[in-house]
PDB file of C-alpha atoms in Angstrom:
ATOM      1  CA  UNK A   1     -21.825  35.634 -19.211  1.00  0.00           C
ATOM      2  CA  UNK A   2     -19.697  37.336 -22.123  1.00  0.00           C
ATOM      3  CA  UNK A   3     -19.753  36.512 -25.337  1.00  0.00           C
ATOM      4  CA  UNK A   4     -16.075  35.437 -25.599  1.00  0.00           C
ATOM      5  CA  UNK A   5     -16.893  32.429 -22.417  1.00  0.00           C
ATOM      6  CA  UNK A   6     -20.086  31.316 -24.488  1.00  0.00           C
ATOM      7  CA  UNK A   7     -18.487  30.934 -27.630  1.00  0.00           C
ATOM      8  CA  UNK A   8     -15.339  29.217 -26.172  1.00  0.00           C
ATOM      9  CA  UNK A   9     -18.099  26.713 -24.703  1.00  0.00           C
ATOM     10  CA  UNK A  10     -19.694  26.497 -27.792  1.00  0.00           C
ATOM     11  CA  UNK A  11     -16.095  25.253 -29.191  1.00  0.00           C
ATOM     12  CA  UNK A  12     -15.556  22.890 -26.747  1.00  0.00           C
ATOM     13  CA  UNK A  13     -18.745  21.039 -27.391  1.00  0.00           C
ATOM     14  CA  UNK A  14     -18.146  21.204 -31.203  1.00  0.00           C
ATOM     15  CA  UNK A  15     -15.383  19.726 -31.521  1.00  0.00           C
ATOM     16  CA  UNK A  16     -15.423  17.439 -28.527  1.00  0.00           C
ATOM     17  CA  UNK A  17     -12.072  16.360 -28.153  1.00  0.00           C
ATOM     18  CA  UNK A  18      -8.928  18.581 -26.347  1.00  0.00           C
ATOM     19  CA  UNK A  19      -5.691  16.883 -26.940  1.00  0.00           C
ATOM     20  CA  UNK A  20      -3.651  17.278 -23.462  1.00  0.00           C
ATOM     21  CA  UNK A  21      -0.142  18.472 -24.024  1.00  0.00           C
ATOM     22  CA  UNK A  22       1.995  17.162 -20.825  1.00  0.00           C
ATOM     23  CA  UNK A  23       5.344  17.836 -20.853  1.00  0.00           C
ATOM     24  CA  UNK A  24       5.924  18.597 -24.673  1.00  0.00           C
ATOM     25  CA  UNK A  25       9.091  20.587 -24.554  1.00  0.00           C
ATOM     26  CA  UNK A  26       8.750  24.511 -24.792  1.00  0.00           C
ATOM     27  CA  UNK A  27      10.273  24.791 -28.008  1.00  0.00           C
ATOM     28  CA  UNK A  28       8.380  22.433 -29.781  1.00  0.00           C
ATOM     29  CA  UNK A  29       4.727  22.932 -28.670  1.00  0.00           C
ATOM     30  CA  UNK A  30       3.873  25.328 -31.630  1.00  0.00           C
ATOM     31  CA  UNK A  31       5.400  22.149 -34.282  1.00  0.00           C
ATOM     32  CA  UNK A  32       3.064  19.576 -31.807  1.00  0.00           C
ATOM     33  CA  UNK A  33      -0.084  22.305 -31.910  1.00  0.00           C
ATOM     34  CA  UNK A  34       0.063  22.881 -35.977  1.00  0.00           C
ATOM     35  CA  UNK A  35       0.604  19.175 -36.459  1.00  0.00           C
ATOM     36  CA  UNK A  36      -2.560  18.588 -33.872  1.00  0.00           C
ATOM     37  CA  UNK A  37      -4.500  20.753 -36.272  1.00  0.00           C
ATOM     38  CA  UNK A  38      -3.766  19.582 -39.582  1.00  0.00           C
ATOM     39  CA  UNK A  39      -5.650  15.972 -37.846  1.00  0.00           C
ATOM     40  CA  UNK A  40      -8.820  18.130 -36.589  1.00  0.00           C
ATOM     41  CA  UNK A  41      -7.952  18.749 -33.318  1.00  0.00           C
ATOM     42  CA  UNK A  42      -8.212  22.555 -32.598  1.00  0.00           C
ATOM     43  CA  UNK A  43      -8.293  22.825 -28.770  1.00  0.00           C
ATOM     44  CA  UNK A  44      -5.447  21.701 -26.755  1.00  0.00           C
ATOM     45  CA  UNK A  45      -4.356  22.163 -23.359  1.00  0.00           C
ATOM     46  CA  UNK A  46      -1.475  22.740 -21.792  1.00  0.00           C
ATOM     47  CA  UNK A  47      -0.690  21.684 -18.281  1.00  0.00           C
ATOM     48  CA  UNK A  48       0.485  23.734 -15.451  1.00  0.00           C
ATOM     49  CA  UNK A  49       3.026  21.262 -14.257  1.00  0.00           C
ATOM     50  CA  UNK A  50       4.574  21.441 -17.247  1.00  0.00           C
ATOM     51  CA  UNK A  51       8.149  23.052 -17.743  1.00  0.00           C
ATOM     52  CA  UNK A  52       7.515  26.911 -19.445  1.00  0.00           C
ATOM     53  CA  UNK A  53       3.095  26.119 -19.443  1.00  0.00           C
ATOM     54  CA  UNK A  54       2.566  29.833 -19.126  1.00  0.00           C
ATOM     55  CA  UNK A  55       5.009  31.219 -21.324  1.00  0.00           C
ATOM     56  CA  UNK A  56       4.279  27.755 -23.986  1.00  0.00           C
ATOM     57  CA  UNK A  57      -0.267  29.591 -23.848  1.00  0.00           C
ATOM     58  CA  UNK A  58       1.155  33.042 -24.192  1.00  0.00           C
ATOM     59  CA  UNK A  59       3.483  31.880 -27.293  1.00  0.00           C
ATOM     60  CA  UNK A  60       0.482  29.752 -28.872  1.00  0.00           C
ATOM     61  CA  UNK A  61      -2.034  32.505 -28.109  1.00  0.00           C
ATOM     62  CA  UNK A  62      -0.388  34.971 -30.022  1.00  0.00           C
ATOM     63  CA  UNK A  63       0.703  32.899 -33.202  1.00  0.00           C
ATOM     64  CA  UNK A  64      -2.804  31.274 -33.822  1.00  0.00           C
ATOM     65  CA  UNK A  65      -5.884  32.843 -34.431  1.00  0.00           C
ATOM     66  CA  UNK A  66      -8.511  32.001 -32.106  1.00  0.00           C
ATOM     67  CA  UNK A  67     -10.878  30.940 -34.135  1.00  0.00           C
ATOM     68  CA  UNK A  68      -8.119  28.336 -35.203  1.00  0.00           C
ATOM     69  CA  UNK A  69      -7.051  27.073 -32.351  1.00  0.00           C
ATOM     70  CA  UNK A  70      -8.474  27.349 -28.353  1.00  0.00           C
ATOM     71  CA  UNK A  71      -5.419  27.487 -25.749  1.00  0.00           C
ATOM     72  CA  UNK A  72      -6.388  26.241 -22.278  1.00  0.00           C
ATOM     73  CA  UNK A  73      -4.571  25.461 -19.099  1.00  0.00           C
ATOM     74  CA  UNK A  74      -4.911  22.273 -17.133  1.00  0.00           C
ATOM     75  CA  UNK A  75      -4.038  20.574 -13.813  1.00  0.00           C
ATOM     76  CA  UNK A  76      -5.074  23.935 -12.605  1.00  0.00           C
ATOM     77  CA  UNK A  77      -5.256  23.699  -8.576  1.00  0.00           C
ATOM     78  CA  UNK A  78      -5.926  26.795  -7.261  1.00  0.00           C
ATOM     79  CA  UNK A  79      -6.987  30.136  -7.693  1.00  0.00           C
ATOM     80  CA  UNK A  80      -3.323  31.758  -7.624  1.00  0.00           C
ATOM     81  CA  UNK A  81      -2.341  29.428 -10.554  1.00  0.00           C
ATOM     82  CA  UNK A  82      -5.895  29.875 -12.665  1.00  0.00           C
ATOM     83  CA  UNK A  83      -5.230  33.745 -12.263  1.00  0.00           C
ATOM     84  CA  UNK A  84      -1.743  33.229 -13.980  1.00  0.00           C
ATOM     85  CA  UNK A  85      -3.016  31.035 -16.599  1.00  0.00           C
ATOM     86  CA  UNK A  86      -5.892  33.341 -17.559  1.00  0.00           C
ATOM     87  CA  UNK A  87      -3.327  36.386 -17.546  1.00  0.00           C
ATOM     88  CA  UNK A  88      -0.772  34.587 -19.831  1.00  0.00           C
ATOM     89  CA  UNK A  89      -4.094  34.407 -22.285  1.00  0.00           C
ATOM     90  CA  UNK A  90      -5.722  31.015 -21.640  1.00  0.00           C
ATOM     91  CA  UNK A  91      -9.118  30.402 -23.361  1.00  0.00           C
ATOM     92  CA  UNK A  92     -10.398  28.130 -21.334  1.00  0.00           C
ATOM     93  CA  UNK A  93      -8.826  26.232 -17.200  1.00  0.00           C
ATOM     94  CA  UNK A  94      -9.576  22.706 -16.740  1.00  0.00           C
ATOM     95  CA  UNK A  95      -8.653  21.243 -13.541  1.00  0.00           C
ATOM     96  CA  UNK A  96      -8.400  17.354 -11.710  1.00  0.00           C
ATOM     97  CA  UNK A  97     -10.999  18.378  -9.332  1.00  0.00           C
ATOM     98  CA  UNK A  98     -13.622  20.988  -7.839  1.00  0.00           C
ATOM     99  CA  UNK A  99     -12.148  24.038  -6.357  1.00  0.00           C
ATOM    100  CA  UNK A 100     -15.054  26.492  -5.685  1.00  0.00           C
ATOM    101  CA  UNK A 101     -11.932  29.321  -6.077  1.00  0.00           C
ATOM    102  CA  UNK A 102     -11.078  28.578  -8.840  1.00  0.00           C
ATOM    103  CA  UNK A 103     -14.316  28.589 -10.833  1.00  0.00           C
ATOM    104  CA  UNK A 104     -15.150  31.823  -9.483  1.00  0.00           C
ATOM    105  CA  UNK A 105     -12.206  32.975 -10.662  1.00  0.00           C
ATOM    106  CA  UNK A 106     -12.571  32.075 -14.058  1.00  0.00           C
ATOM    107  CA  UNK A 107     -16.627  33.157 -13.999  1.00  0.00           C
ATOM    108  CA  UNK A 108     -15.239  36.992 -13.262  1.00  0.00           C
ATOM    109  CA  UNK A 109     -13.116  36.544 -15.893  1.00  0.00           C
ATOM    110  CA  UNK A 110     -15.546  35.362 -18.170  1.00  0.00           C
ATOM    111  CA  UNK A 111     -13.538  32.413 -18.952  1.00  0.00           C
ATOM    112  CA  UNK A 112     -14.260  28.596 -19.634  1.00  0.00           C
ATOM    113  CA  UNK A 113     -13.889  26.597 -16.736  1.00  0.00           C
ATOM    114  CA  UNK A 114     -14.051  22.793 -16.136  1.00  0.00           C
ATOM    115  CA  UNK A 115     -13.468  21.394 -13.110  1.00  0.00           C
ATOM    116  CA  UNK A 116     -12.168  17.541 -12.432  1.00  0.00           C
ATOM    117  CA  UNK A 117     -15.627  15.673 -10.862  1.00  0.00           C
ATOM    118  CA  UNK A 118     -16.097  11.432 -10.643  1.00  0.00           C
ATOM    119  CA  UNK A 119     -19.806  11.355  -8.280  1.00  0.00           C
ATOM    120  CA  UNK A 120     -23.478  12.981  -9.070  1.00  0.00           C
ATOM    121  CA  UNK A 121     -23.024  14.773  -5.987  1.00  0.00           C
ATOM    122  CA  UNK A 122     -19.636  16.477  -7.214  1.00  0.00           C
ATOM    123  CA  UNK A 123     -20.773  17.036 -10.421  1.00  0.00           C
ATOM    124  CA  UNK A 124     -24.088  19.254  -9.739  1.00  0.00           C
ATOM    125  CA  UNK A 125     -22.615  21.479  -6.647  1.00  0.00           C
ATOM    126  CA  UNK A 126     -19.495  22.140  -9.081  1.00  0.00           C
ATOM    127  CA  UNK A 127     -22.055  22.718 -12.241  1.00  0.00           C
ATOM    128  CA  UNK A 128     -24.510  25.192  -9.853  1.00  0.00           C
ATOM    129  CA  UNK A 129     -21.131  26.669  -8.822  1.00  0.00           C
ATOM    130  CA  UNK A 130     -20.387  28.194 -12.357  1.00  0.00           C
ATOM    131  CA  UNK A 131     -18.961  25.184 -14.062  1.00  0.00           C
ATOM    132  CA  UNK A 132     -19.611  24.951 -17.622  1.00  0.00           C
ATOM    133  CA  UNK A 133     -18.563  21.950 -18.294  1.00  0.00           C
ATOM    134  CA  UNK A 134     -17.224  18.890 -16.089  1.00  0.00           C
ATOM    135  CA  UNK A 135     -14.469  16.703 -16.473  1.00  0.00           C
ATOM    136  CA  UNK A 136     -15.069  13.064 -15.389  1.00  0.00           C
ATOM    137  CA  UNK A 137     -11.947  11.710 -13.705  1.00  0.00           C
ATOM    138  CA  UNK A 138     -10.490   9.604 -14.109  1.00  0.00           C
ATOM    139  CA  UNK A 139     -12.460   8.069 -17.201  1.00  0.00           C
ATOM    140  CA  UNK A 140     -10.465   4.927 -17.485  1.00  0.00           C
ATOM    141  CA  UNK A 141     -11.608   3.633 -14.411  1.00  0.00           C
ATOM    142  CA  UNK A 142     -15.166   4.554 -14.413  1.00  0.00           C
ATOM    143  CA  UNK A 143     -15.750   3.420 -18.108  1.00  0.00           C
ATOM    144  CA  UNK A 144     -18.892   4.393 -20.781  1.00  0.00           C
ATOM    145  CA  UNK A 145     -21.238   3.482 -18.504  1.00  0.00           C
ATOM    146  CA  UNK A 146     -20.584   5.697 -15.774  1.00  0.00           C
ATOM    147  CA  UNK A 147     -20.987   8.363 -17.715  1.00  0.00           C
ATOM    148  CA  UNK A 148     -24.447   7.119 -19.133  1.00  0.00           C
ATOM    149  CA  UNK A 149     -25.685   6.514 -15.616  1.00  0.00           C
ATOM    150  CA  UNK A 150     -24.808  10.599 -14.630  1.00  0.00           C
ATOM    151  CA  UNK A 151     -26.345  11.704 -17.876  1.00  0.00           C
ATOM    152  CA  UNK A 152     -29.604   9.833 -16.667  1.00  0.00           C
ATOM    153  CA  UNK A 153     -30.971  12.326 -14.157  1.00  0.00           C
ATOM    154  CA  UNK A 154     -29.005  14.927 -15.285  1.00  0.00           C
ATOM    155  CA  UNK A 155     -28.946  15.344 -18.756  1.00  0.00           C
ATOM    156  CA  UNK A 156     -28.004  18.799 -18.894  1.00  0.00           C
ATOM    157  CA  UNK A 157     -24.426  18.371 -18.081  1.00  0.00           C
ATOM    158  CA  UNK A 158     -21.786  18.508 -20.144  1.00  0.00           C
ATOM    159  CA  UNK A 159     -19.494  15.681 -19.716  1.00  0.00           C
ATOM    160  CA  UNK A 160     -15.790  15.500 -20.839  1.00  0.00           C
ATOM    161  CA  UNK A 161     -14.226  12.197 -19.798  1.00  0.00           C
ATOM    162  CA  UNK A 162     -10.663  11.937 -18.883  1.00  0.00           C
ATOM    163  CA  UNK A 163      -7.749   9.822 -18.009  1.00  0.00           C
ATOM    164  CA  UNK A 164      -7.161   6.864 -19.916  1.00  0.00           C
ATOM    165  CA  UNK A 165      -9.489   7.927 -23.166  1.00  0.00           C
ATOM    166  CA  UNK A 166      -7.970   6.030 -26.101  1.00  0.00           C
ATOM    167  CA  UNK A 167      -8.435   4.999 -29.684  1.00  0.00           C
ATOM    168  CA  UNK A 168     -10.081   1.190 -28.242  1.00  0.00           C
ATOM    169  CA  UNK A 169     -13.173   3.762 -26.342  1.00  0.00           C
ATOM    170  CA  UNK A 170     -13.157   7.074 -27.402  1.00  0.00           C
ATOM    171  CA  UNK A 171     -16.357   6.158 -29.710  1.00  0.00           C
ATOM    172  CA  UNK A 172     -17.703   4.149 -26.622  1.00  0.00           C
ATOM    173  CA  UNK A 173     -17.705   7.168 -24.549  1.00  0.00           C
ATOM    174  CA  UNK A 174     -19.616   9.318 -27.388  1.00  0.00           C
ATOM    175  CA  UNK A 175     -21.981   6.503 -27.487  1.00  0.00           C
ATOM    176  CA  UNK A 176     -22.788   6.385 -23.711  1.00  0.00           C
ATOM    177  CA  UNK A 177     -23.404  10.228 -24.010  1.00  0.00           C
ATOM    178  CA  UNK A 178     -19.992  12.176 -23.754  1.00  0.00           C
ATOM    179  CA  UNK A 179     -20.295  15.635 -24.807  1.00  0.00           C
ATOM    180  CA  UNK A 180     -16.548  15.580 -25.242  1.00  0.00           C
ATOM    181  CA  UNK A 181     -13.302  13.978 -24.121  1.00  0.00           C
ATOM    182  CA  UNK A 182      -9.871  14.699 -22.503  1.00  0.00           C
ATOM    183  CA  UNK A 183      -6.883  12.774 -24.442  1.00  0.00           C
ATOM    184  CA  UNK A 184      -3.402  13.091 -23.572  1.00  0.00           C
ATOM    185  CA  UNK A 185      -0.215  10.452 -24.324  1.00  0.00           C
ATOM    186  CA  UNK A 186      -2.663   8.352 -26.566  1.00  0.00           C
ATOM    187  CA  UNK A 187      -3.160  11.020 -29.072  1.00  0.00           C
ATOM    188  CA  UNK A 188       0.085  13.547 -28.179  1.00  0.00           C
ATOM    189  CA  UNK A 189       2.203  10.095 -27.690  1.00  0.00           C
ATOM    190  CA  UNK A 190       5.256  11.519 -26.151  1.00  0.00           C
ATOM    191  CA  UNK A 191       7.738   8.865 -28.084  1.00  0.00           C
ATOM    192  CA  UNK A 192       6.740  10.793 -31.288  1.00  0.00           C
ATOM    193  CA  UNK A 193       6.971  14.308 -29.564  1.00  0.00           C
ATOM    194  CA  UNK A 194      11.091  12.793 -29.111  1.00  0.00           C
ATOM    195  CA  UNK A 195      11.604  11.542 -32.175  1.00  0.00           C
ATOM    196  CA  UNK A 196       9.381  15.098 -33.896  1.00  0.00           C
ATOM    197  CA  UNK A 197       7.241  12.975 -35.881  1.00  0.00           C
ATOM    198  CA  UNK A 198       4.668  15.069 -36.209  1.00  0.00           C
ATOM    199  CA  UNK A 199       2.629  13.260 -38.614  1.00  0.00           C
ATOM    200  CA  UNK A 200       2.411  10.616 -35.931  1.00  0.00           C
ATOM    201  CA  UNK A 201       0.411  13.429 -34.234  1.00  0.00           C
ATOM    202  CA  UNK A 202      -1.810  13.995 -36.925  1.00  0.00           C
ATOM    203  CA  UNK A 203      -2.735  10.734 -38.251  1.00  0.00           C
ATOM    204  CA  UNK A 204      -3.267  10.005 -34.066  1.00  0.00           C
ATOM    205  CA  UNK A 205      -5.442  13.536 -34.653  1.00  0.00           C
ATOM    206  CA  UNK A 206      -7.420  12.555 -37.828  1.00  0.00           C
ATOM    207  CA  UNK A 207      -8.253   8.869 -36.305  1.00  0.00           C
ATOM    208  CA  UNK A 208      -9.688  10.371 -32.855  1.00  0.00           C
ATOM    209  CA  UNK A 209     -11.529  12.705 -34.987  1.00  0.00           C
ATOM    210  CA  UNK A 210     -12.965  10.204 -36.983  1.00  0.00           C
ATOM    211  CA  UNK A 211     -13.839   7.719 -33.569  1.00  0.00           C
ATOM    212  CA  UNK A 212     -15.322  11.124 -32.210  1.00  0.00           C
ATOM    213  CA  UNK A 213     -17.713  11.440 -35.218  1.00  0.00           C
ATOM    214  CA  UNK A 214     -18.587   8.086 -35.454  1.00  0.00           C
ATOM    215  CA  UNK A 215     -19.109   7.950 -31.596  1.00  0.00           C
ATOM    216  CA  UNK A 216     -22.047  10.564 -32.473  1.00  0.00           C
ATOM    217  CA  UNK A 217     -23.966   8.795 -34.966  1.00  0.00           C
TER     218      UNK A 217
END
């Protein structure tokens, strides 16, 4: 494992909280990523279906420092796409569910990966496949206490809930023993992308921040 995939873990788990960019127009993903910032939230990721997602990491990746900011890809669905992603500069390749390509992919390149998981079953073979950390999908409908029943027997996994993570649970999912979450158009709410109110963003940023924290007490 290189150092650059441990410490982009190590991130991850910090901070606990990637903000989901989904269709944010091209030219206004670096205004949407500073103003995610200035609230505390330093990892973002940008999906592949979206309009320009390779060129959008490549742009980020070169204007923020690393140690600033973590660039990832997401919806990632196979190994083709996950090899573009990484190439354009991507930090870290989350995708809605296991592809056993795809994480070996990312394990040569010594980059993050978390695959999309919902059962105990999916979770372990994708985690013993090279996962370092697994999404639970979708979150909304599985609630807190899914995730406290997988962390049970497995306690070793680290779980990042997504799909439907708001404001009303985010602390709820901490509490039940989330390692981090997955929050798209509750925190990067795409009315205030339109409008570019980006303090929208960050007070959305600084209040899922706090939730996260107190979540962890």
């Amino acid at each position: 494992m290189n150092r650059h995939h441990h410490t982009c873990i190590n991130q991850l788990l910090e901070a606990g909280i990637i903000g989901i960019l989904r269709g944010v127009p091209a030219d206004q993903t670096v205004e949407v990523a500073d103003a995610l910032m200035t609230g505390g939230v330093n990892i973002i990721e940008v999906t592949a279906d979206t309009d320009h997602a390779l060129d959008t990491i490549e742009r980020l990746r070169k204007i923020f420092d690393q140690s600033d900011l973590l660039v990832g890809a997401g919806t990632v669905l196979d190994t083709e796409t996950a090899g573009a992603a990484l190439r354009a500069g991507a930090d870290f390749i989350v995708t809605p569910s296991f592809d056993p390509g795809v994480v070996n992919t990312c394990n040569q390149y010594g980059t993050a990966v978390v695959p999309g998981v919902m059962t105990p079953t999916e979770a372990v073979t994708a985690y013993e496949a090279g996962a370092d950390a697994l999404k639970i999908f979708p979150a909304s409908t599985l609630g807190p206490g899914h995730i406290r029943s997988l962390k049970g027997p497995l306690p070793q996994l680290p779980l990042f809930p997504t799909g439907g993570v708001s404001l009303d649970n985010v602390a709820e999912f901490f509490e039940a023993g989330a390692d981090g979450v997955g929050v798209g158009s509750s925190l990067v709410d795409n009315e205030a992308v339109v409008a570019e109110e980006y303090e929208t963003l960050t007070d959305r940023a600084t209040s899922f921040r706090n939730a996260v924290e107190s979540g962890r007490q």
